[in-house]
GROMACS .gro file of C-alpha atoms in nm:
model
  301
    1MET     CA    1   0.000   0.000   0.000
    2ARG     CA    2   0.127   0.344  -0.090
    3LYS     CA    3   0.169   0.601   0.181
    4LEU     CA    4   0.007   0.939   0.120
    5ILE     CA    5   0.184   1.229   0.287
    6SER     CA    6   0.086   1.593   0.277
    7LYS     CA    7   0.192   1.928   0.413
    8THR     CA    8  -0.048   2.218   0.447
    9ILE     CA    9   0.004   2.577   0.553
   10ILE     CA   10  -0.261   2.845   0.576
   11SER     CA   11  -0.056   3.141   0.686
   12SER     CA   12  -0.205   3.359   0.959
   13LEU     CA   13   0.092   3.480   1.163
   14ALA     CA   14   0.468   3.516   1.153
   15ILE     CA   15   0.697   3.326   1.390
   16THR     CA   16   0.990   3.527   1.523
   17LEU     CA   17   1.316   3.376   1.645
   18SER     CA   18   1.461   3.695   1.792
   19LEU     CA   19   1.386   3.939   2.072
   20GLY     CA   20   1.259   4.193   1.820
   21SER     CA   21   0.925   4.180   1.644
   22GLN     CA   22   1.078   4.145   1.298
   23PRO     CA   23   1.001   3.809   1.133
   24ALA     CA   24   1.265   3.605   0.956
   25TYR     CA   25   1.078   3.686   0.635
   26SER     CA   26   0.845   3.983   0.608
   27LEU     CA   27   0.493   3.948   0.477
   28LYS     CA   28   0.325   4.109   0.180
   29ASP     CA   29   0.159   4.446   0.221
   30PRO     CA   30  -0.130   4.384   0.468
   31SER     CA   31  -0.356   4.602   0.252
   32ASP     CA   32  -0.318   4.358  -0.037
   33THR     CA   33  -0.629   4.138  -0.023
   34SER     CA   34  -0.528   3.905  -0.306
   35VAL     CA   35  -0.389   3.567  -0.206
   36VAL     CA   36  -0.136   3.317  -0.335
   37LYS     CA   37  -0.239   2.952  -0.354
   38PHE     CA   38   0.032   2.694  -0.408
   39LEU     CA   39  -0.055   2.333  -0.490
   40GLY     CA   40   0.222   2.075  -0.518
   41ILE     CA   41   0.158   1.713  -0.615
   42GLY     CA   42   0.447   1.468  -0.607
   43ASN     CA   43   0.391   1.112  -0.722
   44ASP     CA   44   0.595   0.798  -0.675
   45GLN     CA   45   0.969   0.858  -0.625
   46PHE     CA   46   0.934   1.230  -0.704
   47ALA     CA   47   0.734   1.318  -0.392
   48ASN     CA   48   1.020   1.493  -0.216
   49ASP     CA   49   1.055   1.744  -0.501
   50VAL     CA   50   0.723   1.909  -0.422
   51PHE     CA   51   0.803   1.916  -0.050
   52GLU     CA   52   1.121   2.108  -0.130
   53SER     CA   53   0.920   2.338  -0.356
   54PHE     CA   54   0.666   2.385  -0.076
   55ASP     CA   55   0.939   2.460   0.180
   56ALA     CA   56   1.092   2.727  -0.046
   57ILE     CA   57   0.775   2.932  -0.088
   58SER     CA   58   0.616   2.876   0.252
   59PRO     CA   59   0.822   3.135   0.447
   60PHE     CA   60   0.687   3.407   0.219
   61LEU     CA   61   0.318   3.337   0.272
   62SER     CA   62   0.095   3.614   0.398
   63PRO     CA   63  -0.227   3.597   0.599
   64GLY     CA   64  -0.482   3.424   0.381
   65ASP     CA   65  -0.227   3.263   0.150
   66SER     CA   66  -0.216   2.885   0.140
   67ALA     CA   67   0.020   2.608   0.037
   68LEU     CA   68  -0.056   2.239   0.002
   69ALA     CA   69   0.190   1.966  -0.092
   70THR     CA   70   0.062   1.612  -0.121
   71THR     CA   71   0.172   1.284  -0.276
   72ASN     CA   72   0.061   0.975  -0.462
   73LEU     CA   73  -0.265   1.090  -0.616
   74THR     CA   74  -0.441   0.914  -0.901
   75GLY     CA   75  -0.543   1.115  -1.205
   76TRP     CA   76  -0.899   1.147  -1.077
   77GLU     CA   77  -0.774   1.273  -0.740
   78ILE     CA   78  -0.548   1.528  -0.912
   79LEU     CA   79  -0.842   1.662  -1.111
   80ASP     CA   80  -1.064   1.676  -0.804
   81LEU     CA   81  -0.806   1.870  -0.604
   82LEU     CA   82  -0.737   2.107  -0.893
   83ASN     CA   83  -1.107   2.172  -0.932
   84ASN     CA   84  -1.146   2.249  -0.563
   85GLN     CA   85  -0.856   2.495  -0.579
   86LYS     CA   86  -1.004   2.661  -0.888
   87ASP     CA   87  -1.334   2.720  -0.712
   88MET     CA   88  -1.160   2.909  -0.428
   89LEU     CA   89  -0.977   3.156  -0.652
   90LYS     CA   90  -1.096   3.515  -0.687
   91ASN     CA   91  -0.999   3.835  -0.867
   92GLY     CA   92  -0.634   3.928  -0.823
   93ASP     CA   93  -0.519   3.593  -0.683
   94ILE     CA   94  -0.218   3.389  -0.797
   95PHE     CA   95  -0.238   3.012  -0.844
   96ILE     CA   96   0.080   2.803  -0.869
   97PHE     CA   97   0.046   2.433  -0.957
   98HIS     CA   98   0.359   2.216  -0.941
   99TYR     CA   99   0.335   1.854  -1.054
  100ALA     CA  100   0.638   1.626  -1.015
  101GLY     CA  101   0.589   1.267  -1.122
  102HIS     CA  102   0.552   1.031  -1.414
  103GLY     CA  103   0.413   1.155  -1.742
  104SER     CA  104   0.332   0.978  -2.064
  105PHE     CA  105   0.085   0.983  -2.354
  106GLN     CA  106  -0.203   0.787  -2.496
  107GLY     CA  107  -0.418   0.798  -2.807
  108ASP     CA  108  -0.606   1.125  -2.856
  109MET     CA  109  -0.954   1.103  -2.707
  110ALA     CA  110  -1.246   1.343  -2.746
  111PRO     CA  111  -1.215   1.631  -2.787
  112ILE     CA  112  -0.992   1.535  -3.082
  113ASP     CA  113  -0.736   1.816  -3.087
  114GLU     CA  114  -0.386   1.672  -3.126
  115ALA     CA  115  -0.183   1.696  -3.446
  116ASP     CA  116   0.028   1.402  -3.327
  117ASN     CA  117  -0.285   1.205  -3.225
  118ASP     CA  118  -0.165   1.175  -2.864
  119ASP     CA  119  -0.297   1.314  -2.535
  120GLY     CA  120  -0.050   1.382  -2.256
  121ILE     CA  121  -0.124   1.207  -1.926
  122ILE     CA  122  -0.001   1.232  -1.567
  123GLY     CA  123  -0.085   1.034  -1.257
  124LEU     CA  124   0.015   0.757  -1.023
  125ALA     CA  125   0.205   0.456  -1.154
  126GLN     CA  126   0.074   0.109  -1.085
  127SER     CA  127   0.252  -0.041  -0.784
  128ASN     CA  128   0.448  -0.282  -1.006
  129ALA     CA  129   0.553  -0.017  -1.259
  130THR     CA  130   0.884   0.161  -1.212
  131ASP     CA  131   0.830   0.304  -1.560
  132PRO     CA  132   0.456   0.333  -1.635
  133ARG     CA  133   0.522   0.379  -2.006
  134THR     CA  134   0.644   0.020  -2.038
  135SER     CA  135   0.500  -0.182  -1.751
  136GLY     CA  136   0.176  -0.167  -1.561
  137GLY     CA  137   0.066   0.177  -1.673
  138PHE     CA  138  -0.107   0.443  -1.465
  139ILE     CA  139  -0.389   0.428  -1.215
  140ASP     CA  140  -0.668   0.629  -1.372
  141PRO     CA  141  -0.447   0.897  -1.537
  142ALA     CA  142  -0.549   1.259  -1.589
  143THR     CA  143  -0.529   1.373  -1.951
  144ASP     CA  144  -0.405   1.706  -2.085
  145ASP     CA  145  -0.760   1.793  -2.195
  146GLU     CA  146  -0.903   1.725  -1.848
  147ILE     CA  147  -0.638   1.937  -1.676
  148ALA     CA  148  -0.679   2.214  -1.934
  149ALA     CA  149  -1.056   2.216  -1.882
  150ILE     CA  150  -0.985   2.321  -1.521
  151ILE     CA  151  -0.682   2.552  -1.568
  152ASN     CA  152  -0.842   2.734  -1.863
  153MET     CA  153  -1.158   2.794  -1.658
  154ILE     CA  154  -0.975   2.980  -1.382
  155PRO     CA  155  -1.103   3.341  -1.380
  156ASP     CA  156  -0.919   3.566  -1.625
  157SER     CA  157  -0.823   3.801  -1.343
  158VAL     CA  158  -0.615   3.530  -1.170
  159GLY     CA  159  -0.244   3.489  -1.245
  160VAL     CA  160  -0.149   3.126  -1.313
  161LEU     CA  161   0.183   2.940  -1.316
  162THR     CA  162   0.178   2.567  -1.400
  163ILE     CA  163   0.481   2.338  -1.376
  164PHE     CA  164   0.501   1.986  -1.521
  165ASP     CA  165   0.822   1.823  -1.399
  166SER     CA  166   0.758   1.502  -1.590
  167CYS     CA  167   0.828   1.306  -1.904
  168PHE     CA  168   0.658   1.423  -2.224
  169ALA     CA  169   0.553   1.748  -2.053
  170GLY     CA  170   0.521   1.919  -2.390
  171GLU     CA  171   0.216   1.703  -2.459
  172MET     CA  172   0.029   1.906  -2.197
  173ILE     CA  173   0.021   2.219  -2.417
  174ASP     CA  174   0.049   2.104  -2.779
  175GLY     CA  175  -0.321   2.052  -2.858
  176SER     CA  176  -0.585   2.309  -2.940
  177LYS     CA  177  -0.783   2.204  -2.630
  178ASP     CA  178  -0.479   2.191  -2.401
  179ILE     CA  179  -0.370   2.456  -2.148
  180ASN     CA  180  -0.368   2.793  -2.321
  181ARG     CA  181  -0.340   3.045  -2.040
  182GLY     CA  182  -0.097   3.159  -1.777
  183PHE     CA  183   0.269   3.057  -1.764
  184VAL     CA  184   0.361   2.692  -1.821
  185ILE     CA  185   0.698   2.528  -1.752
  186GLY     CA  186   0.791   2.173  -1.848
  187THR     CA  187   1.108   1.973  -1.806
  188SER     CA  188   1.080   1.788  -2.135
  189ASP     CA  189   0.931   1.830  -2.481
  190LYS     CA  190   0.645   1.614  -2.600
  191ASN     CA  191   0.870   1.350  -2.756
  192ASN     CA  192   1.111   1.274  -2.473
  193CYS     CA  193   1.154   1.184  -2.109
  194ALA     CA  194   1.260   1.407  -1.822
  195PRO     CA  195   1.562   1.323  -1.605
  196GLY     CA  196   1.516   1.133  -1.280
  197LYS     CA  197   1.671   1.425  -1.093
  198SER     CA  198   1.456   1.736  -1.126
  199LEU     CA  199   1.577   1.993  -1.377
  200PHE     CA  200   1.325   2.248  -1.250
  201LEU     CA  201   1.376   2.234  -0.875
  202PRO     CA  202   1.720   2.405  -0.863
  203PHE     CA  203   1.574   2.704  -1.052
  204TRP     CA  204   1.284   2.726  -0.806
  205LEU     CA  205   1.504   2.702  -0.497
  206ASP     CA  206   1.745   2.960  -0.641
  207ALA     CA  207   1.456   3.197  -0.712
  208PHE     CA  208   1.368   3.216  -0.342
  209SER     CA  209   1.727   3.223  -0.212
  210PRO     CA  210   1.877   3.544  -0.063
  211ASN     CA  211   2.048   3.765  -0.321
  212GLY     CA  212   2.282   3.930  -0.071
  213MET     CA  213   2.112   4.266  -0.119
  214GLY     CA  214   1.822   4.222   0.120
  215SER     CA  215   1.581   4.034  -0.106
  216VAL     CA  216   1.570   3.713  -0.315
  217ASN     CA  217   1.734   3.625  -0.645
  218ALA     CA  218   1.415   3.641  -0.851
  219ASP     CA  219   1.341   3.998  -0.733
  220ALA     CA  220   1.494   4.160  -1.043
  221ASN     CA  221   1.462   4.524  -0.932
  222ASN     CA  222   1.539   4.440  -0.568
  223ASP     CA  223   1.236   4.633  -0.439
  224THR     CA  224   1.147   4.346  -0.199
  225VAL     CA  225   0.827   4.280  -0.393
  226LEU     CA  226   0.845   3.963  -0.600
  227SER     CA  227   0.597   3.983  -0.886
  228LEU     CA  228   0.463   3.696  -1.093
  229GLY     CA  229   0.639   3.844  -1.395
  230GLU     CA  230   0.974   3.854  -1.214
  231LEU     CA  231   0.934   3.496  -1.092
  232PHE     CA  232   0.854   3.363  -1.439
  233GLU     CA  233   1.135   3.565  -1.598
  234PHE     CA  234   1.381   3.409  -1.353
  235LEU     CA  235   1.246   3.057  -1.414
  236ASN     CA  236   1.242   3.126  -1.787
  237ASP     CA  237   1.614   3.047  -1.802
  238ILE     CA  238   1.512   2.682  -1.818
  239ASP     CA  239   1.359   2.739  -2.163
  240GLY     CA  240   1.543   2.547  -2.433
  241MET     CA  241   1.774   2.371  -2.187
  242ASP     CA  242   1.891   2.023  -2.281
  243ASN     CA  243   1.762   1.798  -2.004
  244GLY     CA  244   2.049   1.555  -2.046
  245ILE     CA  245   1.854   1.258  -2.183
  246GLY     CA  246   1.748   1.386  -2.522
  247GLY     CA  247   1.464   1.617  -2.419
  248VAL     CA  248   1.440   1.995  -2.409
  249ALA     CA  249   1.278   2.194  -2.128
  250PHE     CA  250   1.039   2.478  -2.207
  251ALA     CA  251   0.883   2.787  -2.053
  252THR     CA  252   0.575   2.910  -2.236
  253ASP     CA  253   0.408   3.249  -2.183
  254PHE     CA  254   0.037   3.252  -2.265
  255GLU     CA  255  -0.008   3.547  -2.031
  256SER     CA  256   0.182   3.864  -2.120
  257SER     CA  257   0.007   3.945  -2.446
  258VAL     CA  258  -0.340   3.870  -2.307
  259SER     CA  259  -0.323   3.988  -1.945
  260PRO     CA  260  -0.006   4.196  -1.897
  261GLU     CA  261  -0.137   4.320  -1.563
  262HIS     CA  262  -0.075   3.971  -1.424
  263LEU     CA  263   0.298   4.035  -1.453
  264GLU     CA  264   0.265   4.287  -1.168
  265TYR     CA  265   0.073   4.057  -0.934
  266LYS     CA  266   0.264   4.015  -0.609
  267VAL     CA  267   0.381   3.666  -0.524
  268ALA     CA  268   0.557   3.778  -0.208
  269HIS     CA  269   0.708   4.064  -0.010
  270THR     CA  270   1.065   3.944   0.027
  271PRO     CA  271   1.291   4.153   0.253
  272ILE     CA  272   1.544   3.935   0.432
  273PRO     CA  273   1.655   4.134   0.738
  274GLU     CA  274   1.969   4.100   0.939
  275PRO     CA  275   1.915   3.961   1.293
  276THR     CA  276   1.778   4.234   1.518
  277SER     CA  277   2.016   4.172   1.804
  278THR     CA  278   2.319   3.976   1.914
  279ILE     CA  279   2.092   3.774   2.140
  280SER     CA  280   1.886   3.669   1.840
  281LEU     CA  281   2.202   3.523   1.687
  282LEU     CA  282   2.257   3.328   2.006
  283VAL     CA  283   1.899   3.201   1.994
  284LEU     CA  284   1.941   3.085   1.634
  285GLY     CA  285   2.277   2.929   1.718
  286THR     CA  286   2.129   2.741   2.010
  287LEU     CA  287   1.843   2.614   1.796
  288GLY     CA  288   2.089   2.501   1.531
  289ALA     CA  289   2.301   2.317   1.785
  290SER     CA  290   1.995   2.146   1.929
  291SER     CA  291   1.883   2.045   1.580
  292THR     CA  292   2.227   1.901   1.500
  293LEU     CA  293   2.230   1.707   1.827
  294LEU     CA  294   1.884   1.568   1.755
  295ARG     CA  295   1.988   1.453   1.408
  296LYS     CA  296   2.294   1.281   1.551
  297LYS     CA  297   2.083   1.101   1.808
  298LYS     CA  298   1.846   0.982   1.537
  299GLN     CA  299   2.132   0.860   1.323
  300HIS     CA  300   2.253   0.639   1.608
  301LYS     CA  301   1.917   0.468   1.659
   0.00000   0.00000   0.00000
């Protein structure tokens, strides 16, 4: 039996590890009523990728924002969760969907829309299938058309970023009924596999890492406000990259020409302050020492 694990954060307060009131990461402008919703789904051996993705964005969440990372969902369960997230979005929100797992293709089913006669699929591999393309297949996969029917129905006023860290990711956007809105990133074209080690994750982690100037690397103008446009532009460096096993990654912009205002939507307020006092450094040092000691104890069990 597969083990389903999930992490959920609905941010409502900041936790401070110093004597001052300044949080380790500051929140977005409190007057900003729009919210960011992050959904990460990691299937099979790729589950940890979405947890790392979740951990990178979570410190920047504001009151009302939410992040969910979960694993080992069938295609039907993916569609159900996506649909629930869609129904909670409102004007001005940002929705980020990160899928890391197996991907493949099957014969084009209604609506017939594929020039290559194949629909892209994602989902959970059968328990006996290390490679679902060749043995055992998927458990009730979700097709590109089914996912697009949800993503394309998200209100036009919502900014959307979709990531497919999977084989044959290009199949998810190559048909006339496939995803045609927002920003879409994939780690392989429609004809090839993606590497076992995520090509996307290092870009994502780097985007939210400190830039040494008081903000994060993806904050291009260093104004401590990370916009959706800045985030995509930073991640866009993956576009055209050889994934090492014959495929090519892509970053597709369906957004700028249609809804350029989405580029200015705020993903996060990102100042990274220095510790507010010497005592705060001692507190952090003590916590770090305790954590190291705990890890050592666990390793000796």
